[in-house]
mmCIF file of C-alpha atoms and ligand atoms in Angstrom:
data_model
loop_
_atom_site.group_PDB
_atom_site.id
_atom_site.type_symbol
_atom_site.label_atom_id
_atom_site.label_comp_id
_atom_site.label_asym_id
_atom_site.label_seq_id
_atom_site.Cartn_x
_atom_site.Cartn_y
_atom_site.Cartn_z
ATOM 1 C CA MET J 1 -175.128 -83.669 -81.296
ATOM 2 C CA ALA J 2 -174.239 -80.539 -83.367
ATOM 3 C CA ALA J 3 -176.963 -77.699 -83.534
ATOM 4 C CA THR J 4 -178.649 -77.323 -86.735
ATOM 5 C CA PRO J 5 -177.059 -74.559 -88.554
ATOM 6 C CA ARG J 6 -178.918 -71.319 -88.437
ATOM 7 C CA PRO J 7 -180.812 -70.631 -91.825
ATOM 8 C CA LEU J 8 -179.630 -67.869 -94.090
ATOM 9 C CA ILE J 9 -182.161 -66.474 -96.753
ATOM 10 C CA ALA J 10 -179.789 -64.378 -99.354
ATOM 11 C CA GLY J 11 -181.059 -62.365 -102.109
ATOM 12 C CA ASN J 12 -178.672 -61.985 -105.022
ATOM 13 C CA TRP J 13 -179.865 -59.061 -107.080
ATOM 14 C CA LYS J 14 -177.326 -59.664 -109.828
ATOM 15 C CA MET J 15 -177.328 -56.807 -112.403
ATOM 16 C CA ASN J 16 -180.555 -55.396 -111.331
ATOM 17 C CA GLY J 17 -181.687 -52.533 -109.415
ATOM 18 C CA LEU J 18 -181.547 -48.763 -109.457
ATOM 19 C CA LYS J 19 -181.409 -46.695 -106.376
ATOM 20 C CA SER J 20 -185.122 -45.576 -106.148
ATOM 21 C CA ALA J 21 -186.489 -48.895 -106.521
ATOM 22 C CA GLY J 22 -183.733 -50.718 -104.688
ATOM 23 C CA LEU J 23 -184.317 -48.482 -101.731
ATOM 24 C CA ARG J 24 -187.870 -48.674 -101.737
ATOM 25 C CA GLU J 25 -188.028 -52.545 -101.824
ATOM 26 C CA VAL J 26 -185.391 -53.020 -99.150
ATOM 27 C CA LYS J 27 -187.078 -50.284 -96.841
ATOM 28 C CA LYS J 28 -190.106 -52.724 -97.034
ATOM 29 C CA LEU J 29 -188.174 -55.445 -96.238
ATOM 30 C CA ALA J 30 -186.509 -53.821 -93.272
ATOM 31 C CA THR J 31 -190.088 -52.557 -91.978
ATOM 32 C CA ARG J 32 -191.157 -56.271 -91.906
ATOM 33 C CA MET J 33 -187.861 -57.520 -90.227
ATOM 34 C CA ASP J 34 -188.330 -54.735 -87.712
ATOM 35 C CA LYS J 35 -191.772 -56.483 -86.603
ATOM 36 C CA VAL J 36 -190.059 -59.803 -85.839
ATOM 37 C CA SER J 37 -188.736 -60.053 -82.504
ATOM 38 C CA LYS J 38 -186.218 -63.081 -82.720
ATOM 39 C CA PRO J 39 -185.808 -64.016 -86.235
ATOM 40 C CA GLY J 40 -184.844 -67.652 -86.338
ATOM 41 C CA CYS J 41 -182.750 -66.857 -89.545
ATOM 42 C CA ASP J 42 -180.120 -64.391 -90.989
ATOM 43 C CA VAL J 43 -181.440 -62.301 -93.937
ATOM 44 C CA LEU J 44 -178.761 -61.103 -96.430
ATOM 45 C CA ILE J 45 -179.123 -58.736 -99.645
ATOM 46 C CA CYS J 46 -176.354 -58.617 -102.247
ATOM 47 C CA PRO J 47 -177.137 -55.631 -104.410
ATOM 48 C CA PRO J 48 -175.120 -54.514 -107.376
ATOM 49 C CA ALA J 49 -171.912 -52.507 -106.028
ATOM 50 C CA THR J 50 -173.597 -49.103 -106.852
ATOM 51 C CA LEU J 51 -176.390 -49.699 -104.282
ATOM 52 C CA LEU J 52 -174.321 -51.274 -101.280
ATOM 53 C CA ALA J 53 -173.692 -47.807 -99.398
ATOM 54 C CA PRO J 54 -177.378 -46.682 -99.798
ATOM 55 C CA LEU J 55 -178.816 -49.861 -98.935
ATOM 56 C CA ARG J 56 -176.441 -50.434 -96.020
ATOM 57 C CA ASP J 57 -177.823 -46.960 -94.485
ATOM 58 C CA ALA J 58 -181.530 -48.056 -95.347
ATOM 59 C CA VAL J 59 -181.447 -51.617 -93.338
ATOM 60 C CA LYS J 60 -179.338 -50.049 -90.534
ATOM 61 C CA GLY J 61 -180.868 -51.626 -87.266
ATOM 62 C CA SER J 62 -183.172 -54.009 -89.270
ATOM 63 C CA GLY J 63 -180.851 -57.031 -88.788
ATOM 64 C CA ILE J 64 -180.673 -57.310 -92.610
ATOM 65 C CA ALA J 65 -177.017 -57.734 -93.932
ATOM 66 C CA ILE J 66 -175.542 -56.591 -97.092
ATOM 67 C CA GLY J 67 -173.007 -58.489 -99.129
ATOM 68 C CA GLY J 68 -171.123 -58.227 -102.354
ATOM 69 C CA GLN J 69 -171.739 -60.254 -105.572
ATOM 70 C CA ASP J 70 -168.154 -60.832 -106.095
ATOM 71 C CA CYS J 71 -164.591 -59.711 -105.179
ATOM 72 C CA HIS J 72 -161.312 -60.067 -106.758
ATOM 73 C CA GLY J 73 -158.523 -62.837 -105.433
ATOM 74 C CA ASN J 74 -156.093 -60.013 -104.894
ATOM 75 C CA ALA J 75 -156.157 -57.698 -101.893
ATOM 76 C CA ALA J 76 -155.601 -54.664 -104.080
ATOM 77 C CA GLY J 77 -153.895 -53.404 -107.247
ATOM 78 C CA ALA J 78 -154.167 -52.721 -110.912
ATOM 79 C CA HIS J 79 -157.636 -54.597 -111.749
ATOM 80 C CA THR J 80 -159.613 -52.273 -113.539
ATOM 81 C CA GLY J 81 -163.464 -52.477 -112.919
ATOM 82 C CA ASP J 82 -162.981 -55.005 -109.925
ATOM 83 C CA ILE J 83 -163.759 -54.729 -106.188
ATOM 84 C CA ALA J 84 -161.558 -55.824 -103.466
ATOM 85 C CA ALA J 85 -162.882 -57.621 -100.409
ATOM 86 C CA ALA J 86 -161.524 -55.145 -98.247
ATOM 87 C CA MET J 87 -163.626 -52.568 -99.968
ATOM 88 C CA LEU J 88 -166.610 -54.562 -99.434
ATOM 89 C CA LYS J 89 -165.784 -54.972 -95.776
ATOM 90 C CA ASP J 90 -164.970 -51.230 -95.665
ATOM 91 C CA ILE J 91 -168.337 -50.262 -96.846
ATOM 92 C CA GLY J 92 -170.208 -52.577 -94.494
ATOM 93 C CA CYS J 93 -170.496 -55.954 -96.163
ATOM 94 C CA GLY J 94 -170.491 -59.100 -93.948
ATOM 95 C CA TYR J 95 -170.660 -61.506 -96.867
ATOM 96 C CA VAL J 96 -169.761 -61.874 -100.566
ATOM 97 C CA ILE J 97 -170.818 -64.481 -103.049
ATOM 98 C CA VAL J 98 -168.014 -66.097 -105.182
ATOM 99 C CA GLY J 99 -167.950 -68.583 -107.870
ATOM 100 C CA HIS J 100 -171.381 -67.969 -109.028
ATOM 101 C CA SER J 101 -172.097 -69.881 -112.189
ATOM 102 C CA GLU J 102 -172.797 -66.628 -114.186
ATOM 103 C CA ARG J 103 -169.173 -65.429 -113.368
ATOM 104 C CA ARG J 104 -167.901 -68.956 -114.104
ATOM 105 C CA ALA J 105 -169.578 -68.873 -117.459
ATOM 106 C CA ASP J 106 -169.270 -65.213 -118.361
ATOM 107 C CA TYR J 107 -165.531 -64.712 -117.072
ATOM 108 C CA GLY J 108 -164.227 -68.102 -117.455
ATOM 109 C CA GLU J 109 -163.669 -68.249 -113.516
ATOM 110 C CA ASN J 110 -162.270 -71.644 -112.537
ATOM 111 C CA ASP J 111 -162.198 -73.358 -109.017
ATOM 112 C CA ARG J 112 -158.459 -71.987 -108.425
ATOM 113 C CA MET J 113 -159.674 -68.612 -109.005
ATOM 114 C CA VAL J 114 -162.958 -68.962 -106.865
ATOM 115 C CA ARG J 115 -160.556 -70.406 -104.087
ATOM 116 C CA ALA J 116 -158.495 -67.262 -104.460
ATOM 117 C CA LYS J 117 -161.507 -65.011 -104.108
ATOM 118 C CA ALA J 118 -162.657 -66.851 -100.948
ATOM 119 C CA VAL J 119 -159.185 -66.555 -99.389
ATOM 120 C CA ALA J 120 -159.351 -62.909 -100.068
ATOM 121 C CA ALA J 121 -162.794 -62.687 -98.666
ATOM 122 C CA HIS J 122 -161.569 -64.560 -95.330
ATOM 123 C CA GLY J 123 -158.478 -62.114 -95.231
ATOM 124 C CA ALA J 124 -160.842 -59.367 -95.141
ATOM 125 C CA GLY J 125 -163.148 -60.770 -92.588
ATOM 126 C CA LEU J 126 -166.054 -61.514 -94.910
ATOM 127 C CA ARG J 127 -167.973 -64.618 -95.029
ATOM 128 C CA ALA J 128 -167.709 -66.214 -98.412
ATOM 129 C CA ILE J 129 -170.686 -67.973 -99.912
ATOM 130 C CA ILE J 130 -169.290 -70.219 -102.407
ATOM 131 C CA CYS J 131 -171.325 -71.538 -105.507
ATOM 132 C CA VAL J 132 -171.228 -75.080 -107.022
ATOM 133 C CA GLY J 133 -173.704 -76.768 -109.276
ATOM 134 C CA GLU J 134 -173.933 -78.839 -112.151
ATOM 135 C CA THR J 135 -175.135 -77.826 -115.788
ATOM 136 C CA ALA J 136 -177.932 -79.567 -117.470
ATOM 137 C CA ALA J 137 -175.696 -81.734 -119.526
ATOM 138 C CA GLU J 138 -173.753 -82.868 -116.469
ATOM 139 C CA ARG J 139 -176.882 -83.838 -114.741
ATOM 140 C CA LYS J 140 -178.124 -85.886 -117.882
ATOM 141 C CA ASN J 141 -174.811 -87.626 -118.037
ATOM 142 C CA GLY J 142 -175.141 -88.569 -114.294
ATOM 143 C CA GLU J 143 -172.098 -86.610 -113.326
ATOM 144 C CA THR J 144 -173.864 -84.308 -110.915
ATOM 145 C CA LEU J 145 -172.057 -85.372 -107.727
ATOM 146 C CA LYS J 146 -168.881 -85.889 -109.374
ATOM 147 C CA ILE J 147 -168.759 -82.433 -110.697
ATOM 148 C CA ILE J 148 -170.105 -80.890 -107.475
ATOM 149 C CA GLY J 149 -167.531 -83.019 -105.387
ATOM 150 C CA LYS J 150 -164.565 -81.350 -107.648
ATOM 151 C CA GLN J 151 -165.957 -78.012 -107.513
ATOM 152 C CA LEU J 152 -166.269 -78.154 -103.616
ATOM 153 C CA THR J 153 -162.750 -79.726 -103.182
ATOM 154 C CA ASP J 154 -161.115 -77.105 -105.429
ATOM 155 C CA SER J 155 -162.793 -73.906 -104.367
ATOM 156 C CA LEU J 156 -162.922 -74.357 -100.683
ATOM 157 C CA PRO J 157 -159.988 -72.540 -98.957
ATOM 158 C CA LYS J 158 -158.001 -74.714 -96.430
ATOM 159 C CA ASN J 159 -158.876 -72.427 -93.425
ATOM 160 C CA SER J 160 -162.653 -72.555 -94.344
ATOM 161 C CA THR J 161 -164.879 -72.597 -90.904
ATOM 162 C CA ALA J 162 -168.433 -72.636 -90.467
ATOM 163 C CA LYS J 163 -168.141 -69.152 -89.617
ATOM 164 C CA ASN J 164 -166.484 -67.881 -92.550
ATOM 165 C CA THR J 165 -167.852 -70.104 -95.304
ATOM 166 C CA ILE J 166 -171.387 -70.864 -96.634
ATOM 167 C CA ILE J 167 -171.688 -73.344 -99.562
ATOM 168 C CA ALA J 168 -174.517 -72.647 -102.101
ATOM 169 C CA TYR J 169 -175.773 -75.489 -104.354
ATOM 170 C CA GLU J 170 -177.167 -73.852 -107.591
ATOM 171 C CA PRO J 171 -177.954 -76.237 -110.304
ATOM 172 C CA VAL J 172 -177.049 -74.163 -113.332
ATOM 173 C CA TRP J 173 -180.113 -75.312 -115.408
ATOM 174 C CA ALA J 174 -182.274 -74.329 -112.406
ATOM 175 C CA ILE J 175 -181.267 -70.682 -112.386
ATOM 176 C CA GLY J 176 -183.701 -68.270 -113.689
ATOM 177 C CA THR J 177 -185.578 -70.881 -115.591
ATOM 178 C CA GLY J 178 -188.550 -71.768 -113.293
ATOM 179 C CA LEU J 179 -187.247 -75.227 -113.123
ATOM 180 C CA THR J 180 -186.188 -76.857 -109.829
ATOM 181 C CA PRO J 181 -184.696 -80.316 -108.882
ATOM 182 C CA THR J 182 -186.800 -82.625 -107.104
ATOM 183 C CA VAL J 183 -186.855 -82.780 -103.301
ATOM 184 C CA ASP J 184 -185.067 -86.139 -103.420
ATOM 185 C CA ASP J 185 -182.539 -84.580 -105.802
ATOM 186 C CA VAL J 186 -181.761 -81.706 -103.593
ATOM 187 C CA LYS J 187 -181.622 -83.971 -100.526
ATOM 188 C CA GLU J 188 -179.071 -86.316 -102.204
ATOM 189 C CA VAL J 189 -176.617 -83.270 -103.201
ATOM 190 C CA HIS J 190 -176.951 -81.780 -100.109
ATOM 191 C CA ALA J 191 -176.299 -85.017 -98.026
ATOM 192 C CA TYR J 192 -173.199 -85.522 -100.417
ATOM 193 C CA LEU J 193 -171.886 -81.961 -99.669
ATOM 194 C CA ARG J 194 -172.350 -82.612 -95.932
ATOM 195 C CA SER J 195 -170.505 -85.832 -95.901
ATOM 196 C CA ARG J 196 -167.555 -84.245 -97.899
ATOM 197 C CA LEU J 197 -167.578 -81.396 -95.680
ATOM 198 C CA ARG J 198 -167.848 -83.169 -92.372
ATOM 199 C CA ARG J 199 -164.909 -85.365 -93.624
ATOM 200 C CA ARG J 200 -162.648 -82.550 -94.627
ATOM 201 C CA LEU J 201 -163.466 -79.956 -91.855
ATOM 202 C CA LYS J 202 -164.900 -82.195 -88.941
ATOM 203 C CA ALA J 203 -167.099 -80.250 -86.685
ATOM 204 C CA ASP J 204 -167.153 -77.210 -88.923
ATOM 205 C CA GLY J 205 -168.276 -79.225 -91.833
ATOM 206 C CA VAL J 206 -171.228 -80.207 -89.783
ATOM 207 C CA ALA J 207 -172.035 -76.773 -88.998
ATOM 208 C CA MET J 208 -171.479 -75.046 -92.118
ATOM 209 C CA ARG J 209 -174.495 -73.550 -93.726
ATOM 210 C CA LEU J 210 -175.767 -75.057 -97.236
ATOM 211 C CA LEU J 211 -177.888 -73.175 -99.236
ATOM 212 C CA TYR J 212 -180.007 -74.228 -102.042
ATOM 213 C CA GLY J 213 -180.447 -71.685 -105.304
ATOM 214 C CA GLY J 214 -182.287 -71.853 -108.489
ATOM 215 C CA SER J 215 -185.741 -70.721 -109.062
ATOM 216 C CA VAL J 216 -186.585 -70.395 -105.370
ATOM 217 C CA LYS J 217 -190.047 -68.825 -105.017
ATOM 218 C CA GLY J 218 -192.621 -68.146 -102.193
ATOM 219 C CA SER J 219 -194.646 -71.158 -103.669
ATOM 220 C CA ASN J 220 -191.877 -73.654 -103.492
ATOM 221 C CA ALA J 221 -189.623 -72.215 -100.654
ATOM 222 C CA ALA J 222 -191.132 -74.155 -97.579
ATOM 223 C CA GLU J 223 -190.839 -77.493 -99.295
ATOM 224 C CA LEU J 224 -186.932 -76.702 -100.170
ATOM 225 C CA MET J 225 -186.224 -75.357 -96.901
ATOM 226 C CA ALA J 226 -187.631 -78.353 -95.218
ATOM 227 C CA VAL J 227 -185.035 -80.869 -97.036
ATOM 228 C CA ASP J 228 -182.517 -82.362 -94.816
ATOM 229 C CA ASN J 229 -179.359 -80.420 -94.816
ATOM 230 C CA VAL J 230 -180.659 -77.229 -96.619
ATOM 231 C CA ASN J 231 -179.823 -74.441 -94.367
ATOM 232 C CA GLY J 232 -181.293 -71.638 -96.335
ATOM 233 C CA ALA J 233 -181.754 -70.142 -100.039
ATOM 234 C CA LEU J 234 -179.730 -68.054 -102.324
ATOM 235 C CA VAL J 235 -182.587 -66.280 -104.324
ATOM 236 C CA GLY J 236 -182.349 -64.389 -107.485
ATOM 237 C CA GLY J 237 -185.433 -62.996 -109.414
ATOM 238 C CA ALA J 238 -187.808 -63.315 -106.382
ATOM 239 C CA SER J 239 -185.409 -61.327 -104.168
ATOM 240 C CA LEU J 240 -185.916 -58.130 -106.059
ATOM 241 C CA THR J 241 -189.203 -57.086 -104.544
ATOM 242 C CA ALA J 242 -190.142 -57.187 -100.811
ATOM 243 C CA ALA J 243 -193.417 -58.946 -101.796
ATOM 244 C CA ASP J 244 -191.603 -61.812 -103.550
ATOM 245 C CA PHE J 245 -189.038 -62.179 -101.276
ATOM 246 C CA TRP J 246 -190.733 -61.726 -97.774
ATOM 247 C CA PRO J 247 -192.825 -65.096 -98.271
ATOM 248 C CA ILE J 248 -189.291 -66.935 -98.610
ATOM 249 C CA VAL J 249 -187.831 -65.389 -95.595
ATOM 250 C CA GLU J 250 -191.069 -66.354 -93.603
ATOM 251 C CA THR J 251 -190.490 -70.028 -94.330
ATOM 252 C CA CYS J 252 -187.480 -69.828 -91.846
ATOM 253 C CA LEU J 253 -188.550 -67.151 -89.518
HETATM 254 P P1 LIG A 301 -182.943 -67.360 -109.706
HETATM 255 O O1 LIG A 301 -183.709 -67.397 -108.273
HETATM 256 O O2 LIG A 301 -183.538 -66.127 -110.537
HETATM 257 O O3 LIG A 301 -183.033 -68.755 -110.365
HETATM 258 O O4 LIG A 301 -181.492 -67.266 -109.450
HETATM 259 C C1 LIG A 301 -180.682 -67.957 -108.586
HETATM 260 C C2 LIG A 301 -179.378 -67.517 -108.528
HETATM 261 O O5 LIG A 301 -178.593 -67.515 -109.199
HETATM 262 C C3 LIG A 301 -179.148 -66.811 -107.015
HETATM 263 O O6 LIG A 301 -177.673 -66.542 -107.102
#
């Protein structure tokens, strides 16, 4: 039997965090991580690009990884304001989030563009965290699995492996709202993702990490992390302070 994927607890700070507060919080996290001799999960912070370098230095030696929130689908070139995957790698990132629903909504990113970003991430030696998730209207119409299945098929690059790719299921309606799907709903979607991944990628599909994201907090993390095929969390609001994030990390330590 294949080993259970090692959990990943990832914080997505989105467009939040100035240097002093960001450094303070991440140092508190690093201090707590230092006290854990053999962590049972990986811990990642994806701060705004401006904080990548200072946070990288602040977490050095703690085992906490640093990642980007997005990258361009091209390796380099005339794309004002964008960041290339190789630049993230160069500054010390191990991961990059691609296809977050906020980017899909704000910038019209479609599955083809998300796949190009994931390919670029792989090319630079980064792990891509590919986000999928249905809107409230799609769930109401009973289209959840159909939408997620299509996003997965079309966003996942051909060369994806359990090492270079992580899937995050983030229902759009659960992000920043305090609402979460029921445990049974999360179980259904993650089982569906797992079966599709297994069919497409065989052993890699079984070993690939599947994160849940959307209003994860200290009070609901244990219940969500215990769901079959949930191998960690992608956390927004509750990742901004060590006090809020640590209880979520602790559920997987
Ligand atoms: P919240 O945890 O704030 O709901 O955000 C989730 C998210 O979008 C993480 O990428």
